[in-house]
mmCIF file of C-alpha atoms in Angstrom:
data_model
loop_
_atom_site.group_PDB
_atom_site.id
_atom_site.type_symbol
_atom_site.label_atom_id
_atom_site.label_comp_id
_atom_site.label_asym_id
_atom_site.label_seq_id
_atom_site.Cartn_x
_atom_site.Cartn_y
_atom_site.Cartn_z
ATOM 1 C CA MET A 1 -4.441 -109.790 -137.856
ATOM 2 C CA SER A 2 -2.557 -106.917 -139.366
ATOM 3 C CA ASN A 3 0.952 -106.175 -138.241
ATOM 4 C CA ILE A 4 0.701 -102.325 -138.968
ATOM 5 C CA ASN A 5 0.101 -100.465 -135.837
ATOM 6 C CA LEU A 6 -0.086 -96.738 -137.642
ATOM 7 C CA ILE A 7 -0.606 -95.570 -141.069
ATOM 8 C CA ILE A 8 1.174 -92.033 -141.163
ATOM 9 C CA GLU A 9 -0.017 -89.674 -144.231
ATOM 10 C CA GLU A 10 2.287 -87.193 -145.535
ATOM 11 C CA ARG A 11 1.618 -83.680 -144.515
ATOM 12 C CA PRO A 12 2.391 -80.589 -146.601
ATOM 13 C CA ARG A 13 4.994 -78.401 -144.737
ATOM 14 C CA ASN A 14 6.552 -75.126 -146.166
ATOM 15 C CA ILE A 15 10.353 -75.034 -145.484
ATOM 16 C CA GLY A 16 10.914 -71.678 -146.828
ATOM 17 C CA ASN A 17 10.618 -71.602 -150.388
ATOM 18 C CA PHE A 18 10.330 -75.076 -150.709
ATOM 19 C CA MET A 19 7.002 -77.429 -150.162
ATOM 20 C CA VAL A 20 7.866 -80.698 -148.314
ATOM 21 C CA GLY A 21 5.978 -84.096 -147.193
ATOM 22 C CA ARG A 22 6.275 -84.404 -143.616
ATOM 23 C CA LEU A 23 6.496 -87.932 -142.096
ATOM 24 C CA LEU A 24 7.924 -87.717 -138.587
ATOM 25 C CA PRO A 25 7.558 -86.715 -136.083
ATOM 26 C CA PHE A 26 3.787 -87.600 -135.702
ATOM 27 C CA GLN A 27 1.208 -86.849 -132.993
ATOM 28 C CA SER A 28 1.148 -90.243 -131.876
ATOM 29 C CA LYS A 29 4.413 -91.217 -132.779
ATOM 30 C CA ARG A 30 7.150 -89.300 -132.337
ATOM 31 C CA MET A 31 10.111 -91.407 -133.448
ATOM 32 C CA VAL A 32 10.644 -94.816 -135.227
ATOM 33 C CA GLY A 33 13.898 -96.323 -133.409
ATOM 34 C CA PRO A 34 16.203 -93.388 -133.651
ATOM 35 C CA PHE A 35 14.435 -91.629 -136.565
ATOM 36 C CA ILE A 36 13.109 -88.466 -135.536
ATOM 37 C CA PHE A 37 12.559 -86.383 -138.510
ATOM 38 C CA ILE A 38 11.558 -87.299 -142.211
ATOM 39 C CA ASP A 39 10.479 -84.938 -144.955
ATOM 40 C CA HIS A 40 9.754 -85.889 -148.452
ATOM 41 C CA MET A 41 11.156 -83.360 -150.869
ATOM 42 C CA GLY A 42 9.156 -82.945 -154.122
ATOM 43 C CA PRO A 43 9.114 -84.203 -156.512
ATOM 44 C CA ALA A 44 9.622 -80.677 -158.021
ATOM 45 C CA ALA A 45 10.389 -78.931 -161.337
ATOM 46 C CA LEU A 46 12.148 -76.024 -160.890
ATOM 47 C CA LYS A 47 12.526 -72.985 -163.254
ATOM 48 C CA ALA A 48 15.632 -71.756 -164.246
ATOM 49 C CA GLU A 49 15.048 -68.694 -161.852
ATOM 50 C CA GLU A 50 13.773 -71.082 -159.081
ATOM 51 C CA ASN A 51 16.268 -72.450 -156.716
ATOM 52 C CA LEU A 52 16.927 -74.340 -153.397
ATOM 53 C CA ASP A 53 18.041 -71.553 -151.140
ATOM 54 C CA ILE A 54 18.052 -72.838 -147.468
ATOM 55 C CA ALA A 55 20.646 -70.389 -145.743
ATOM 56 C CA PRO A 56 22.722 -71.419 -142.861
ATOM 57 C CA HIS A 57 21.036 -72.644 -139.979
ATOM 58 C CA PRO A 58 22.220 -74.530 -136.769
ATOM 59 C CA HIS A 59 21.527 -78.172 -135.199
ATOM 60 C CA ILE A 60 22.848 -80.052 -132.262
ATOM 61 C CA GLY A 61 22.464 -83.436 -130.845
ATOM 62 C CA LEU A 62 21.408 -85.502 -134.160
ATOM 63 C CA SER A 63 22.713 -86.563 -137.725
ATOM 64 C CA THR A 64 21.390 -85.719 -140.548
ATOM 65 C CA LEU A 65 21.076 -87.942 -143.608
ATOM 66 C CA THR A 66 19.950 -86.309 -147.317
ATOM 67 C CA TYR A 67 19.134 -89.273 -150.091
ATOM 68 C CA LEU A 68 18.481 -87.800 -153.601
ATOM 69 C CA PHE A 69 16.220 -89.480 -156.117
ATOM 70 C CA GLU A 70 16.637 -86.741 -158.328
ATOM 71 C CA GLY A 71 18.706 -83.274 -158.525
ATOM 72 C CA ASN A 72 21.636 -81.927 -157.163
ATOM 73 C CA ILE A 73 22.193 -79.748 -153.659
ATOM 74 C CA MET A 74 25.394 -78.269 -152.727
ATOM 75 C CA HIS A 75 26.275 -78.834 -149.042
ATOM 76 C CA LYS A 76 28.151 -76.232 -147.050
ATOM 77 C CA ASP A 77 28.598 -76.561 -143.309
ATOM 78 C CA SER A 78 31.029 -74.662 -140.470
ATOM 79 C CA LEU A 79 33.663 -77.507 -140.783
ATOM 80 C CA GLY A 80 34.451 -76.026 -143.985
ATOM 81 C CA THR A 81 33.139 -79.055 -146.060
ATOM 82 C CA GLU A 82 31.922 -78.309 -149.570
ATOM 83 C CA MET A 83 30.321 -81.553 -150.711
ATOM 84 C CA GLU A 84 27.489 -81.507 -153.777
ATOM 85 C CA ILE A 85 25.222 -84.481 -153.346
ATOM 86 C CA LYS A 86 23.949 -86.426 -156.292
ATOM 87 C CA PRO A 87 21.079 -88.980 -156.569
ATOM 88 C CA GLY A 88 21.930 -92.323 -154.903
ATOM 89 C CA GLN A 89 24.975 -90.857 -152.846
ATOM 90 C CA VAL A 90 24.555 -90.238 -148.897
ATOM 91 C CA ASN A 91 25.537 -86.883 -147.331
ATOM 92 C CA TRP A 92 25.666 -87.547 -143.438
ATOM 93 C CA MET A 93 26.299 -84.706 -140.872
ATOM 94 C CA THR A 94 26.887 -85.178 -137.242
ATOM 95 C CA ALA A 95 25.775 -82.175 -135.400
ATOM 96 C CA GLY A 96 26.853 -83.407 -132.081
ATOM 97 C CA LYS A 97 27.670 -80.280 -129.744
ATOM 98 C CA GLY A 98 26.716 -77.798 -132.616
ATOM 99 C CA ILE A 99 27.324 -76.981 -136.629
ATOM 100 C CA THR A 100 25.911 -74.886 -139.125
ATOM 101 C CA HIS A 101 25.163 -75.713 -142.728
ATOM 102 C CA SER A 102 23.330 -74.592 -145.620
ATOM 103 C CA GLU A 103 21.737 -76.325 -148.606
ATOM 104 C CA ARG A 104 21.673 -74.639 -151.977
ATOM 105 C CA ALA A 105 21.349 -75.570 -155.585
ATOM 106 C CA PRO A 106 24.986 -75.580 -156.980
ATOM 107 C CA GLU A 107 26.357 -72.795 -158.971
ATOM 108 C CA TYR A 108 26.418 -74.422 -162.302
ATOM 109 C CA LEU A 109 22.694 -75.212 -161.911
ATOM 110 C CA ARG A 110 21.249 -71.840 -160.855
ATOM 111 C CA HIS A 111 20.086 -70.443 -164.499
ATOM 112 C CA THR A 112 18.851 -73.811 -165.628
ATOM 113 C CA GLU A 113 15.725 -76.016 -165.293
ATOM 114 C CA LYS A 114 16.224 -79.004 -162.974
ATOM 115 C CA ASN A 115 14.180 -81.153 -160.890
ATOM 116 C CA LEU A 116 14.352 -82.013 -157.223
ATOM 117 C CA HIS A 117 13.142 -85.178 -155.084
ATOM 118 C CA GLY A 118 14.433 -86.954 -152.015
ATOM 119 C CA LEU A 119 14.449 -87.626 -148.328
ATOM 120 C CA GLN A 120 15.600 -85.488 -145.415
ATOM 121 C CA ILE A 121 16.374 -87.353 -142.367
ATOM 122 C CA TRP A 122 17.157 -86.654 -138.654
ATOM 123 C CA VAL A 123 18.629 -89.430 -136.739
ATOM 124 C CA ALA A 124 18.856 -88.752 -132.723
ATOM 125 C CA LEU A 125 22.336 -89.456 -131.257
ATOM 126 C CA PRO A 126 22.353 -91.462 -128.352
ATOM 127 C CA LYS A 127 22.372 -89.431 -124.891
ATOM 128 C CA GLU A 128 26.319 -89.659 -124.342
ATOM 129 C CA LEU A 129 26.947 -88.688 -127.681
ATOM 130 C CA GLU A 130 24.882 -85.825 -127.994
ATOM 131 C CA GLN A 131 27.650 -83.620 -127.326
ATOM 132 C CA MET A 132 30.075 -85.237 -129.184
ATOM 133 C CA GLU A 133 32.361 -83.158 -131.881
ATOM 134 C CA PRO A 134 30.617 -82.477 -135.359
ATOM 135 C CA SER A 135 31.383 -84.701 -138.318
ATOM 136 C CA PHE A 136 30.783 -84.922 -142.007
ATOM 137 C CA PHE A 137 30.744 -88.198 -144.077
ATOM 138 C CA HIS A 138 29.689 -88.311 -147.818
ATOM 139 C CA ALA A 139 29.392 -91.952 -149.246
ATOM 140 C CA ASP A 140 29.250 -92.658 -153.362
ATOM 141 C CA THR A 141 26.606 -94.788 -154.948
ATOM 142 C CA GLU A 142 29.384 -97.432 -155.326
ATOM 143 C CA GLU A 143 29.913 -97.840 -152.123
ATOM 144 C CA LEU A 144 26.494 -98.731 -150.686
ATOM 145 C CA PRO A 145 26.074 -102.487 -150.286
ATOM 146 C CA VAL A 146 23.276 -103.809 -153.120
ATOM 147 C CA TRP A 147 22.192 -107.361 -153.762
ATOM 148 C CA GLU A 148 19.224 -108.869 -155.078
ATOM 149 C CA GLN A 149 17.008 -111.596 -153.148
ATOM 150 C CA ASP A 150 13.568 -113.394 -154.618
ATOM 151 C CA SER A 151 13.406 -110.765 -157.462
ATOM 152 C CA VAL A 152 13.434 -107.717 -155.338
ATOM 153 C CA SER A 153 16.652 -105.406 -155.493
ATOM 154 C CA TYR A 154 17.899 -103.924 -152.048
ATOM 155 C CA LYS A 155 20.606 -101.247 -151.163
ATOM 156 C CA LEU A 156 21.300 -100.698 -147.995
ATOM 157 C CA ILE A 157 21.784 -96.863 -147.134
ATOM 158 C CA ALA A 158 22.654 -96.836 -143.847
ATOM 159 C CA GLY A 159 23.380 -98.935 -140.922
ATOM 160 C CA SER A 160 23.322 -102.735 -140.621
ATOM 161 C CA PHE A 161 21.022 -105.329 -142.373
ATOM 162 C CA MET A 162 21.523 -109.233 -143.024
ATOM 163 C CA GLY A 163 25.029 -109.342 -141.921
ATOM 164 C CA LYS A 164 25.727 -106.304 -144.371
ATOM 165 C CA GLN A 165 27.363 -102.705 -143.234
ATOM 166 C CA SER A 166 26.942 -99.324 -145.012
ATOM 167 C CA PRO A 167 30.113 -97.289 -144.794
ATOM 168 C CA VAL A 168 28.004 -94.255 -143.335
ATOM 169 C CA PRO A 169 29.248 -93.906 -139.776
ATOM 170 C CA VAL A 170 25.875 -94.197 -137.645
ATOM 171 C CA TYR A 171 26.115 -94.317 -133.686
ATOM 172 C CA SER A 172 23.257 -96.532 -132.411
ATOM 173 C CA PRO A 173 21.425 -100.136 -133.930
ATOM 174 C CA LEU A 174 19.413 -98.810 -136.800
ATOM 175 C CA TYR A 175 18.798 -99.443 -140.704
ATOM 176 C CA PHE A 176 17.826 -97.260 -143.896
ATOM 177 C CA LEU A 177 16.972 -99.763 -146.686
ATOM 178 C CA GLU A 178 15.677 -99.294 -150.166
ATOM 179 C CA LEU A 179 13.732 -102.079 -151.751
ATOM 180 C CA LYS A 180 12.782 -102.239 -155.503
ATOM 181 C CA SER A 181 10.640 -104.457 -157.387
ATOM 182 C CA THR A 182 9.593 -104.802 -161.081
ATOM 183 C CA SER A 183 7.421 -107.848 -160.611
ATOM 184 C CA ARG A 184 4.952 -108.881 -157.898
ATOM 185 C CA GLN A 185 7.072 -110.348 -155.006
ATOM 186 C CA THR A 186 6.286 -111.593 -151.536
ATOM 187 C CA VAL A 187 8.540 -109.900 -149.390
ATOM 188 C CA LYS A 188 9.519 -111.794 -145.843
ATOM 189 C CA ILE A 189 11.711 -109.251 -144.277
ATOM 190 C CA GLY A 190 10.991 -109.571 -140.415
ATOM 191 C CA LYS A 191 13.435 -111.858 -139.513
ATOM 192 C CA ASN A 192 16.040 -109.406 -140.374
ATOM 193 C CA LEU A 193 14.651 -106.504 -138.620
ATOM 194 C CA TYR A 194 15.463 -104.938 -135.065
ATOM 195 C CA GLY A 195 13.645 -102.693 -132.783
ATOM 196 C CA GLU A 196 10.890 -100.412 -134.419
ATOM 197 C CA ALA A 197 10.392 -100.650 -138.091
ATOM 198 C CA GLY A 198 8.988 -98.116 -140.606
ATOM 199 C CA LEU A 199 7.834 -98.405 -144.274
ATOM 200 C CA TYR A 200 7.588 -95.875 -146.795
ATOM 201 C CA ILE A 201 6.340 -95.967 -150.284
ATOM 202 C CA LEU A 202 7.670 -93.776 -152.696
ATOM 203 C CA GLU A 203 6.223 -95.639 -155.806
ATOM 204 C CA GLY A 204 3.836 -98.304 -156.581
ATOM 205 C CA SER A 205 2.124 -100.145 -153.832
ATOM 206 C CA ILE A 206 2.000 -102.901 -151.444
ATOM 207 C CA GLU A 207 -0.583 -105.497 -149.975
ATOM 208 C CA ASN A 208 -0.532 -106.392 -146.593
ATOM 209 C CA GLU A 209 -3.737 -108.650 -144.803
ATOM 210 C CA GLY A 210 -6.134 -107.589 -147.847
ATOM 211 C CA THR A 211 -5.304 -103.958 -147.998
ATOM 212 C CA THR A 212 -3.380 -102.189 -150.543
ATOM 213 C CA PHE A 213 -0.961 -98.853 -149.323
ATOM 214 C CA GLU A 214 0.005 -96.505 -151.968
ATOM 215 C CA PRO A 215 2.486 -93.727 -152.146
ATOM 216 C CA LYS A 216 3.040 -91.016 -149.408
ATOM 217 C CA GLU A 217 2.146 -93.338 -146.769
ATOM 218 C CA LEU A 218 4.474 -94.406 -144.108
ATOM 219 C CA LEU A 219 3.546 -97.535 -142.129
ATOM 220 C CA VAL A 220 4.356 -98.490 -138.932
ATOM 221 C CA ALA A 221 4.695 -101.978 -137.657
ATOM 222 C CA LYS A 222 3.596 -103.363 -134.481
ATOM 223 C CA ASP A 223 6.416 -105.934 -134.251
ATOM 224 C CA SER A 224 9.133 -105.396 -136.556
ATOM 225 C CA GLN A 225 9.959 -109.570 -136.684
ATOM 226 C CA LEU A 226 6.493 -110.213 -138.319
ATOM 227 C CA CYS A 227 6.933 -108.247 -141.609
ATOM 228 C CA GLU A 228 5.587 -109.712 -144.604
ATOM 229 C CA PHE A 229 3.890 -108.259 -147.438
ATOM 230 C CA VAL A 230 3.522 -108.259 -151.122
ATOM 231 C CA MET A 231 5.287 -105.714 -153.353
ATOM 232 C CA ASN A 232 3.185 -104.542 -156.137
ATOM 233 C CA GLU A 233 5.391 -104.419 -160.145
ATOM 234 C CA ASN A 234 7.090 -101.449 -160.111
ATOM 235 C CA THR A 235 7.551 -100.672 -156.713
ATOM 236 C CA THR A 236 10.068 -98.548 -154.203
ATOM 237 C CA ILE A 237 9.837 -98.549 -150.718
ATOM 238 C CA TYR A 238 12.093 -97.885 -147.868
ATOM 239 C CA PHE A 239 12.930 -99.595 -144.681
ATOM 240 C CA PHE A 240 13.964 -97.447 -141.611
ATOM 241 C CA GLY A 241 14.065 -98.318 -138.098
ATOM 242 C CA GLY A 242 16.420 -99.906 -135.363
ATOM 243 C CA ASP A 243 16.819 -99.767 -131.542
ATOM 244 C CA ALA A 244 14.621 -96.941 -129.803
ATOM 245 C CA LEU A 245 16.602 -94.525 -127.675
ATOM 246 C CA PRO A 246 15.797 -94.986 -123.951
ATOM 247 C CA GLU A 247 15.133 -91.399 -123.437
ATOM 248 C CA GLN A 248 12.518 -88.893 -124.720
ATOM 249 C CA ARG A 249 13.780 -86.334 -126.924
ATOM 250 C CA PHE A 250 12.720 -83.066 -127.555
ATOM 251 C CA ILE A 251 12.776 -80.827 -130.434
ATOM 252 C CA TYR A 252 12.429 -77.067 -131.142
ATOM 253 C CA TRP A 253 13.522 -76.147 -134.564
ATOM 254 C CA ASN A 254 16.283 -77.553 -135.605
ATOM 255 C CA PHE A 255 17.873 -78.994 -132.283
ATOM 256 C CA VAL A 256 17.291 -82.200 -130.920
ATOM 257 C CA SER A 257 18.138 -83.190 -127.212
ATOM 258 C CA SER A 258 17.406 -85.039 -124.376
ATOM 259 C CA ASP A 259 18.045 -82.034 -122.358
ATOM 260 C CA HIS A 260 16.006 -79.114 -122.283
ATOM 261 C CA ALA A 261 18.873 -77.352 -121.159
ATOM 262 C CA LEU A 262 20.962 -77.707 -124.030
ATOM 263 C CA ILE A 263 18.443 -76.831 -126.441
ATOM 264 C CA GLU A 264 18.021 -73.517 -124.228
ATOM 265 C CA GLN A 265 21.502 -73.089 -124.707
ATOM 266 C CA ALA A 266 21.729 -73.633 -128.505
ATOM 267 C CA LYS A 267 18.744 -71.278 -128.932
ATOM 268 C CA LYS A 268 20.880 -68.355 -127.043
ATOM 269 C CA ASP A 269 23.859 -68.953 -128.681
ATOM 270 C CA TRP A 270 22.041 -69.077 -131.962
ATOM 271 C CA GLN A 271 20.460 -65.650 -131.122
ATOM 272 C CA GLU A 272 23.878 -64.147 -130.311
ATOM 273 C CA GLN A 273 25.635 -65.722 -133.597
ATOM 274 C CA LYS A 274 28.261 -67.764 -131.336
ATOM 275 C CA PHE A 275 27.734 -71.222 -133.254
ATOM 276 C CA PRO A 276 30.288 -71.770 -136.043
ATOM 277 C CA GLN A 277 29.830 -70.129 -139.315
ATOM 278 C CA VAL A 278 29.740 -71.524 -142.567
ATOM 279 C CA PRO A 279 32.745 -70.048 -144.588
ATOM 280 C CA GLY A 280 31.846 -67.760 -147.340
ATOM 281 C CA GLU A 281 28.128 -67.406 -146.407
ATOM 282 C CA THR A 282 26.842 -64.173 -144.814
ATOM 283 C CA GLU A 283 23.368 -65.109 -144.624
ATOM 284 C CA PHE A 284 21.553 -66.799 -141.826
ATOM 285 C CA ILE A 285 18.129 -67.951 -140.703
ATOM 286 C CA PRO A 286 17.110 -66.215 -137.646
ATOM 287 C CA LEU A 287 15.524 -68.533 -134.655
ATOM 288 C CA PRO A 288 11.855 -68.645 -135.034
ATOM 289 C CA PRO A 289 9.450 -67.117 -132.229
ATOM 290 C CA GLU A 290 9.042 -69.059 -128.930
ATOM 291 C CA ASN A 291 5.222 -70.097 -130.134
ATOM 292 C CA ILE A 292 6.655 -71.763 -133.064
ATOM 293 C CA HIS A 293 8.553 -75.055 -132.999
ATOM 294 C CA LEU A 294 8.580 -78.485 -134.550
ATOM 295 C CA LYS A 295 5.379 -79.936 -133.079
ATOM 296 C CA PRO A 296 4.064 -83.330 -134.251
ATOM 297 C CA GLN A 297 0.796 -83.249 -136.082
#
């Protein structure tokens, strides 16, 4: 009997001047553990005159995790942070009671051909921390735990797993983990997982109970403790999940909260430009119409 509870296909979404593949939220699965939003960006080959330009926009009630496979993004936020993220590094921004940030191509790359490929992830904060002070954390590639087991390479991007801990300051029990295999290998990972578990296939394929699964598919386990599968050669996958939060989370645009009132206040504050501003930025993305919010599909 298969341990796969749900298979979610990437769905194309336009986030301004850039197309992404939406994985979460999904109609029948809003969250996996505390993970509430996942977009697969690219891979995209951008011409010299094409650039990622996401103007200042707000967040509440969540942490964002940016992880790139290719390309570079300049992050600027209302805390005064200016941090370029490169492949293999982690940008972790905690919005708490409110933060504003922009994401753009770095100035030195704006007139050259470039590639962009990565994951944009939101992690909901525990209810008691939804109104915490905002913060930003950057981890270089060499700071992340890496190891090899049974000819599979592991990297712990965020959270805790197998007694190892990523330096990224998460606020609830979770894991975000990269597995790479150059040869066909059986992976028995279940005893080390906890809470809910999702598996995203970036490249290659995996086999489970006689079925082959390929890229752009997100598999959600019935029981994380039973996760066992075959990784085929030249395969890269990402495991994410953890303990589910006890309360329901609501999403409107870039706002996440267990309390509708906090979202309504954030909408009002953004319309009235009461959120803190990003130093040196004058543009901003307006609040979308009432009938446009992040509906799971």
